[in-house]
XYZ file of C-alpha atoms in Angstrom:
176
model
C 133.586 87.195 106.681
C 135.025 87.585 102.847
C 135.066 91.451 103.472
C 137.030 90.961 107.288
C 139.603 88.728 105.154
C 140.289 91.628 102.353
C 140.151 94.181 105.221
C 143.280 92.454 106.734
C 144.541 92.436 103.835
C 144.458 96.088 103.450
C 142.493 96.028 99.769
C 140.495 99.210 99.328
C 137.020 99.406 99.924
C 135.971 99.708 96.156
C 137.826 96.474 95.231
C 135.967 95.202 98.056
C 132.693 96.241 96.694
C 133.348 95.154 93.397
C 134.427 92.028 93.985
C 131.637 91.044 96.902
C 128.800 93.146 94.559
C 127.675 95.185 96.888
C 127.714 98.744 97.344
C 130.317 101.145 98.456
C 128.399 102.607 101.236
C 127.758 98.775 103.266
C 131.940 98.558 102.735
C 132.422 101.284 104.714
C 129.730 100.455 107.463
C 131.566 97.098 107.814
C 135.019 98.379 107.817
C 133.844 100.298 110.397
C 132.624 98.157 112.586
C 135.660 95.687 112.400
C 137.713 98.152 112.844
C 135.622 98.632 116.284
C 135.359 94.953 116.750
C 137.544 92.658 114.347
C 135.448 89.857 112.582
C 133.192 89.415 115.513
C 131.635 92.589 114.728
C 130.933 91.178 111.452
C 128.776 88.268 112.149
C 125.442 87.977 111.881
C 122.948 88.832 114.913
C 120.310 86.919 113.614
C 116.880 88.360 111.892
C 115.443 91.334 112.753
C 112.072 90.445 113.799
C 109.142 92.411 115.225
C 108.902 92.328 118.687
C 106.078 90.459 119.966
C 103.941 90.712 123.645
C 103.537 87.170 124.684
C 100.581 85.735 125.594
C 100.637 86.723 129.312
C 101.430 90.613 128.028
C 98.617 90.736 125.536
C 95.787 89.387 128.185
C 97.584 92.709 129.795
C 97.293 94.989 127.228
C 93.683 93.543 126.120
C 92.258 94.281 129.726
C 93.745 98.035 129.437
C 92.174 98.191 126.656
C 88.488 97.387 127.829
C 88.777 99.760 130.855
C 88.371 101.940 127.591
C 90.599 105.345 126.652
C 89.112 107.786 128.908
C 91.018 105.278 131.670
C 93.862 106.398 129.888
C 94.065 109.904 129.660
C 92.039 110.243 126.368
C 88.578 112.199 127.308
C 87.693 113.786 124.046
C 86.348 110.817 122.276
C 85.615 107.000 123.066
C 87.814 105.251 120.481
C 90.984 103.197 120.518
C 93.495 104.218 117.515
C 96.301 102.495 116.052
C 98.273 104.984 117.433
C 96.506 105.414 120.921
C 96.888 101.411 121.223
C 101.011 102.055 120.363
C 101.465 104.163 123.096
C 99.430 102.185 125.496
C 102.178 99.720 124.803
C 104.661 101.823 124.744
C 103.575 102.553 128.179
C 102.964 99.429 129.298
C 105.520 97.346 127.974
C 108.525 99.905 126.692
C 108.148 98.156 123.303
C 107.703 100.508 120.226
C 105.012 99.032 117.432
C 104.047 100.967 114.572
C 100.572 101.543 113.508
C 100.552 98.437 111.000
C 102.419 96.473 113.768
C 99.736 96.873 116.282
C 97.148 96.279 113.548
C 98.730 92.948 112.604
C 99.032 92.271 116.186
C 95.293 92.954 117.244
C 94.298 91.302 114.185
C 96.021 88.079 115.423
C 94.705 88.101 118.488
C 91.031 88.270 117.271
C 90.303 92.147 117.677
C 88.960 93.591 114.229
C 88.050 97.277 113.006
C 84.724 98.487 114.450
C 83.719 101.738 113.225
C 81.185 103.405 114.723
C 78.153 104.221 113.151
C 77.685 108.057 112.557
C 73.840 108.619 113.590
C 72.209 110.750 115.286
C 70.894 109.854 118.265
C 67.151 111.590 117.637
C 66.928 110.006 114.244
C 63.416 108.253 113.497
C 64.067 105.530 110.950
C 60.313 105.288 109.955
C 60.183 109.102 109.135
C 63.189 108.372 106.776
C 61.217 105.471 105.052
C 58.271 107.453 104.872
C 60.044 110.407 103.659
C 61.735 108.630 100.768
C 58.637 107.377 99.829
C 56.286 110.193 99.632
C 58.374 113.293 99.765
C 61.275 112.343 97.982
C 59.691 111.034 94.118
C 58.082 114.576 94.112
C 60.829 116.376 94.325
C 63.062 114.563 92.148
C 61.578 114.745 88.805
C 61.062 111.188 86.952
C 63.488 110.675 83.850
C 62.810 109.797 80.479
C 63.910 106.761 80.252
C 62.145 105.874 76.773
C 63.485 108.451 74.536
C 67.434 108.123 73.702
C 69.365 111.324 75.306
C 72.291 113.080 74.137
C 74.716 115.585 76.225
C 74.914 117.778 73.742
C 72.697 121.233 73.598
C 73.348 121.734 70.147
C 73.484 118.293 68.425
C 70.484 116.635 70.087
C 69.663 112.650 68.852
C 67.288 112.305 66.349
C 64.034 111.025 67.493
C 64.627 112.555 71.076
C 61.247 114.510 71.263
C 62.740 117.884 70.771
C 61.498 120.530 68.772
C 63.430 121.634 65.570
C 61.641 124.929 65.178
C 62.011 126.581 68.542
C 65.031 129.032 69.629
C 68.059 127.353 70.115
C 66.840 123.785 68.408
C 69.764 121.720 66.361
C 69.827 123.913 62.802
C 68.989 127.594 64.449
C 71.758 129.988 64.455
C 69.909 132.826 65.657
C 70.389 134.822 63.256
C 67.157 136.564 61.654
C-alpha cells in the first residue's frame, strides 16, 4: 500500500525500491498492476497454498487407483508413478500436482512406496543357498587374513611371506 501511495505521487520506481528495499523488478510488476487496477490490485490475495482433493475426492482418486493402470490406458507395465498418479488427477479433478505434491499427498493419506521385487519368477531359493554354500567358497579363493598385505608390487610389508630372491621381489631390478 506504501508503493500505491508513492505511485500517486509520481516518485520513480528506483526511489521506490530504495526506499521500500526491495528490488527494481517487483516495482515495476506493482506499478503495473495499479496502473491496471489502482490500490486494489495491490492487496494481498491471501497465501498461495497447494491445492488439496478433499476427503470425498481422494476416496475418488484412491478407488481409480485400485482398478490399477492398465484401467487407465497404461498397458506396458503394472505400476502407479508419481507422474501417472498426476495425470490421473489431472484427469479426474482438473487440478495440477507435481510429483512431490502427489507424494506428500499419498503419503498423508496412508499410501507408501512399494517397490516391486525384481525376481524371477523360475528362481529356486534352495538352489541359491545350496549354491553359495558349496559352489561358491571354491571358486572364490580364501584370503590371507593372517599375514599383513600391502598394495604395493614393489614395496611389499616385511614379514608378508614373500620371497626376496625371486624375479620381481622388493630389491631386484632386473638387471643381470
Amino acid at each position: 500500500m506504501q508503493a500505491a501511495q508513492c505511485f500517486a505521487e509520481g516518485r520513480p520506481n528506483a526511489q521506490i525500491a530504495a526506499d521500500l528495499r526491495v528490488g527494481l523488478r517487483q516495482v515495476e510488476k506493482w506499478r503495473q498492476a495499479w496502473r491496471r487496477g489502482g490500490a486494489d490490485a495491490l492487496r494481498s490475495k491471501g497465501p498461495h497454498g497447494r491445492p488439496r482433493l478433499d476427503d470425498e475426492q481422494f476416496a475418488r482418486l484412491e478407488a481409480e487407483l485400485n482398478r490399477g493402470p492398465a484401467a487407465h490406458g497404461y498397458s506396458d507395465d503394472q505400476r502407479w508413478t508419481l507422474a501417472r498418479v498426476a495425470a490421473l488427477i489431472k484427469e479426474l479433478f482438473g487440478v495440477d500436482y507435481t510429483r512431490p505434491g502427489v507424494s506428500l499427498l499419498l503419503r498423508r493419506n496412508g499410501w507408501s512406496v512399494q517397490v516391486p521385487g525384481r525376481r524371477a519368477v523360475q528362481r529356486d531359493d534352495q538352489a541359491v543357498i545350496a549354491w553359495k554354500q558349496e559352489v561358491w567358497p571354491q571358486v572364490e579363493a580364501p584370503r590371507a587374513t593372517w599375514a599383513p598385505g600391502s598394495v604395493s608390487r614393489t614395496r611389499p610389508v616385511k614379514g608378508s611371506g614373500r620371497p626376496t630372491d625371486v624375479p620381481g621381489a622388493a630389491g631386484d631390478t632386473g638387471r643381470r
